[in-house]
Every structure is written in structure tokens, then in C-alpha cells.
Amino acid sequence: MATAGSQEAPRQARALSLVRRPKLWLFPTVLCGLLAVVLSLLYMGGIVNPTGHLHRLPIALVNADRGAPPPGQPENFGTRLTKAIVAGTPGRTVDWRQVDQAGLREQLAAGKVYGALVVPEDFTAAVTALVTGGATERPTLTVLTNPGLGSLGSSLASQIAQNAAHQGSQAAGRELLAALPATPAPGSATPAGPDTGATARLLLADPFAVATQVGHPIGSHSGLGLSAFYFTLLAVLTGFIGGNMIHSGVDTALGYSDSEIGPWHTRRPTVPIDRTQTLLLKMVMTAGIMLLTTSLVMLCTVGILGMDAPHLAMLWLFAYCASLAVGLGVQAINAAFGGIGQLVSMFVFIALALPSSGATVPLQAVPGFYRFLSVFEPMRQLSDGIRAILFFDARGNAGLARGWVMIAIGVVLALAFGFGMTRYYDRKGLHRWTPQPSD
């Protein structure tokens, strides 16, 4: 029996008793269910049908044919073929960019096209030789790939170019066969031999061969063009996870949240500091710690794993600024939204950013919603910049200039939004500090 002045220990709750409370289930169940639905639709919605969502995928079309038009024809075979390919493309699925050889090299080197279809200089002469029986092999069309834009995008462009070439070949074959003289009677001979007509008809049934080559080579340690995406992901994750760890660590050190590691629990004395100064502290620490994380990422990916990286200094600087922009954004969102800030920043920098980055699936092969997100979501801007550094000689028009501009905009927005919100909270007297009870 308890004596006067003594206090009984509070009765310990039992899990099986608490688990029967519906209100305890409601919030986490609804939130987890919504999260599963939204993430499933976001991630899978952008990749399940890339060919069905094609919208103006840029592919170069080069007519290098210098042959004179055949008798009675206003254009040579190269011009007629390229016009047929453009006219035969369904809807607005492909953006055929008709350029010359110099323009092709520029487009490939700047990462502006995912591939190319090239008609050779002697194309008309080679086709004419088939018709007159003076050829034993078909003229060859060349499909060029651009693996620096990612294996899937390059593969899509290659398939489209090959299909266009084969369809053009079959259409030209039907036209050429219709123009041939009637087949000689069985057993009759022609001046060129008894089987010349049969050989010509066999070649003309599908007159053009297609060869595939790499148009803009990249290094063997480039993950088939995916190293740019994964390096971007590392830069974003170090900024996102690092920002959240700094946020939690500072709050714990200042006494605004508990520290619990295994069975050990501590609560430090609360340091009286307003929200604006707390945010400034977190942002300064973010800027310092990102120097270390970016250097370690470079050491591991380039130094240890041997990733191809021709512009090391530029890559380090861009990656650091990218991580810093993400980290500052995380701190601003956490300062503005409090406990749900980490969920909000996860959607901003991860959930919405990954499927709209265009780094694995081309933006021209995803639904319009993702193309809209790509205008301002950070991962698209960062992946374009890193891709330009790794694969396209750090050219500004390959995406690097846009990447720098968007990083600058992101930093300015993070500072303006974060400090704007904390100053507002401080002016309203919504301080985090509360006096702690004395022992």
C-alpha cells in the first residue's frame, strides 16, 4: 500500500490494448496508402509506355546524296527518300531535323539529337546501278546513335530510324519493280545472262541496306550513358539526405528534439535562438558539409571506380553547387513546414524530380505532365548539366548553361523562401524556444 506523499508509477500501456484504438491507425494508414498510390502512379506512369507517348523525339536526317536526278524525275533518290520518311512519320512522334553533315556533327556533339539517319553521297548512283543490273549489293543507309543521351533514348532513336529506313526501302522497291520491263519468258536469255532479271528483282524487292554506328562515342566507363544520371542522383541525394541530417542534428544539439540511439535517450538543454538564426546556422553548416560530401563522391566515383570524367574541376564545382542548392532548399522547406517538411522536400526533390528528369527515359517519351514538371524540377536541370560535362565537352548549349542558371535560381528561391518564412514566424512571436522545467 502506498504511503502518504509517495507517488505510484504510472501504469504501463500494453500494445495489444492500444492497437485496438481506431484513431491510432487512422493517420498513418491514410498517409501511407496515399503515399503508395501517388509514388506508384508517378514512377510507373512515366515509363510503362515510352513509345506510346512519343512526342517530337529529335532525330537528325541527313541527305548527302549528290547524284543527278534520274531521267524523267525532278529529284534524286536521296531527296525523294528523305521526303517520304518525313511524310510517313505518324503524327508528331518524331522531330526529323534535316541538316547537312556539318550540322549533324554539331547536333550530335551538343546532345541535341538522340540519333541520325544518313543517306550517302552516292545513293542515286547506287540505286541506278541496281535498276540497270550493274550492282550486286544494295546501297547502304547509316543509322547513327548518341549514347551520351542515355541507352534508352539512343535505342528508341535507332529503332525509329531503322524502321523508317526499312519502310522507305520497301516503298522504293515497289516503285522500282513497277518500272522494270516485264519478266522474260522462262528459258529465254537476255544479253546480260539468263538470271539477270531475277537477280535485279530480288535486290529491288528491298533495295536499301541499313548499318548502325555510334555517332558520338563515349567512354567505356560511362555506364552506357547512364553515369550522368547516377552521378546526378548522388549529388541530389547527398544534398537531400545531408540537409535533413543537418536539420535533425542541429535541432538535437540545440535541445529542440530528443536524441535516441538504441536504448539511450538524451535531451540537451534548450538553447534560446530564434527561427531565423537557426536557419542561418543550418544553411552555413550545409554549405560547409557539402564540400566534404562532394569531394568524397568524386573520390569514390572517379578515383576508385574509374568513371570517365574529362572535366574534373568543372564536374566538382557543378556537383557541389547542385548539392548545395538542394541542401538549402531542404533547410528552407523544413523551416517553413516543420514536422512535415521532410515529406514535402522528398516530393519536391525526389518523388516529382526523378520521373521528370529525362535522364533515363527521354522527356519526349513520357506523358505531358512530366514534361511540364521538367521545366522547373531540379533533377532535369542538374542531369542536363552533368551530362554536358561528362559526354559533351562541357558545352553550354548541351545543357550546362541552363543547369547553372537553374542552380542560381534555386539558391535564390531557397534563401528568399526560407528566410522570408522564418522572419514572418519570428515577427509573429511563433518561437520554438520554451522554458524547460527545473529539476
JSON list of N, CA and C in Angstrom, two decimals, residues 6 13 20 120 129 195 198 211 302 316 346 388 403 424:
[
{"chain": "A", "resi": 6, "resn": "SER", "atom": "N", "xyz": [3.85, 9.49, -1.21]},
{"chain": "A", "resi": 6, "resn": "SER", "atom": "CA", "xyz": [4.52, 8.70, -2.24]},
{"chain": "A", "resi": 6, "resn": "SER", "atom": "C", "xyz": [3.72, 8.74, -3.53]},
{"chain": "A", "resi": 13, "resn": "ALA", "atom": "N", "xyz": [1.19, 1.07, -20.50]},
{"chain": "A", "resi": 13, "resn": "ALA", "atom": "CA", "xyz": [0.23, 0.67, -21.53]},
{"chain": "A", "resi": 13, "resn": "ALA", "atom": "C", "xyz": [0.69, -0.61, -22.21]},
{"chain": "A", "resi": 20, "resn": "ARG", "atom": "N", "xyz": [-6.05, -1.69, -30.63]},
{"chain": "A", "resi": 20, "resn": "ARG", "atom": "CA", "xyz": [-7.48, -1.77, -30.91]},
{"chain": "A", "resi": 20, "resn": "ARG", "atom": "C", "xyz": [-8.14, -0.39, -31.00]},
{"chain": "A", "resi": 120, "resn": "PRO", "atom": "N", "xyz": [23.83, 8.30, -98.07]},
{"chain": "A", "resi": 120, "resn": "PRO", "atom": "CA", "xyz": [25.20, 8.53, -98.55]},
{"chain": "A", "resi": 120, "resn": "PRO", "atom": "C", "xyz": [25.25, 9.38, -99.82]},
{"chain": "A", "resi": 129, "resn": "ALA", "atom": "N", "xyz": [22.35, 1.80, -110.38]},
{"chain": "A", "resi": 129, "resn": "ALA", "atom": "CA", "xyz": [23.07, 0.57, -110.75]},
{"chain": "A", "resi": 129, "resn": "ALA", "atom": "C", "xyz": [22.23, -0.66, -110.49]},
{"chain": "A", "resi": 195, "resn": "ASP", "atom": "N", "xyz": [19.78, -15.05, -115.76]},
{"chain": "A", "resi": 195, "resn": "ASP", "atom": "CA", "xyz": [19.21, -14.80, -114.44]},
{"chain": "A", "resi": 195, "resn": "ASP", "atom": "C", "xyz": [19.33, -13.35, -114.01]},
{"chain": "A", "resi": 198, "resn": "ALA", "atom": "N", "xyz": [16.00, -11.89, -112.68]},
{"chain": "A", "resi": 198, "resn": "ALA", "atom": "CA", "xyz": [15.64, -12.44, -111.37]},
{"chain": "A", "resi": 198, "resn": "ALA", "atom": "C", "xyz": [16.50, -11.83, -110.27]},
{"chain": "A", "resi": 211, "resn": "ALA", "atom": "N", "xyz": [22.95, 0.14, -91.91]},
{"chain": "A", "resi": 211, "resn": "ALA", "atom": "CA", "xyz": [24.07, -0.13, -90.99]},
{"chain": "A", "resi": 211, "resn": "ALA", "atom": "C", "xyz": [23.98, 0.82, -89.81]},
{"chain": "A", "resi": 302, "resn": "VAL", "atom": "N", "xyz": [35.13, 8.62, -59.38]},
{"chain": "A", "resi": 302, "resn": "VAL", "atom": "CA", "xyz": [36.20, 8.82, -60.36]},
{"chain": "A", "resi": 302, "resn": "VAL", "atom": "C", "xyz": [37.49, 8.15, -59.91]},
{"chain": "A", "resi": 316, "resn": "TRP", "atom": "N", "xyz": [33.34, 18.82, -60.33]},
{"chain": "A", "resi": 316, "resn": "TRP", "atom": "CA", "xyz": [33.29, 19.01, -58.88]},
{"chain": "A", "resi": 316, "resn": "TRP", "atom": "C", "xyz": [32.52, 20.28, -58.54]},
{"chain": "A", "resi": 346, "resn": "MET", "atom": "N", "xyz": [10.85, 15.70, -49.83]},
{"chain": "A", "resi": 346, "resn": "MET", "atom": "CA", "xyz": [11.00, 14.43, -50.55]},
{"chain": "A", "resi": 346, "resn": "MET", "atom": "C", "xyz": [10.24, 14.47, -51.87]},
{"chain": "A", "resi": 388, "resn": "ALA", "atom": "N", "xyz": [26.26, 17.18, -69.89]},
{"chain": "A", "resi": 388, "resn": "ALA", "atom": "CA", "xyz": [27.08, 18.02, -70.78]},
{"chain": "A", "resi": 388, "resn": "ALA", "atom": "C", "xyz": [28.55, 17.96, -70.38]},
{"chain": "A", "resi": 403, "resn": "GLY", "atom": "N", "xyz": [21.74, 24.55, -66.75]},
{"chain": "A", "resi": 403, "resn": "GLY", "atom": "CA", "xyz": [21.96, 23.99, -65.42]},
{"chain": "A", "resi": 403, "resn": "GLY", "atom": "C", "xyz": [22.46, 25.03, -64.44]},
{"chain": "A", "resi": 424, "resn": "TYR", "atom": "N", "xyz": [8.92, 35.88, -40.77]},
{"chain": "A", "resi": 424, "resn": "TYR", "atom": "CA", "xyz": [7.48, 36.04, -40.51]},
{"chain": "A", "resi": 424, "resn": "TYR", "atom": "C", "xyz": [7.10, 35.36, -39.19]}
]
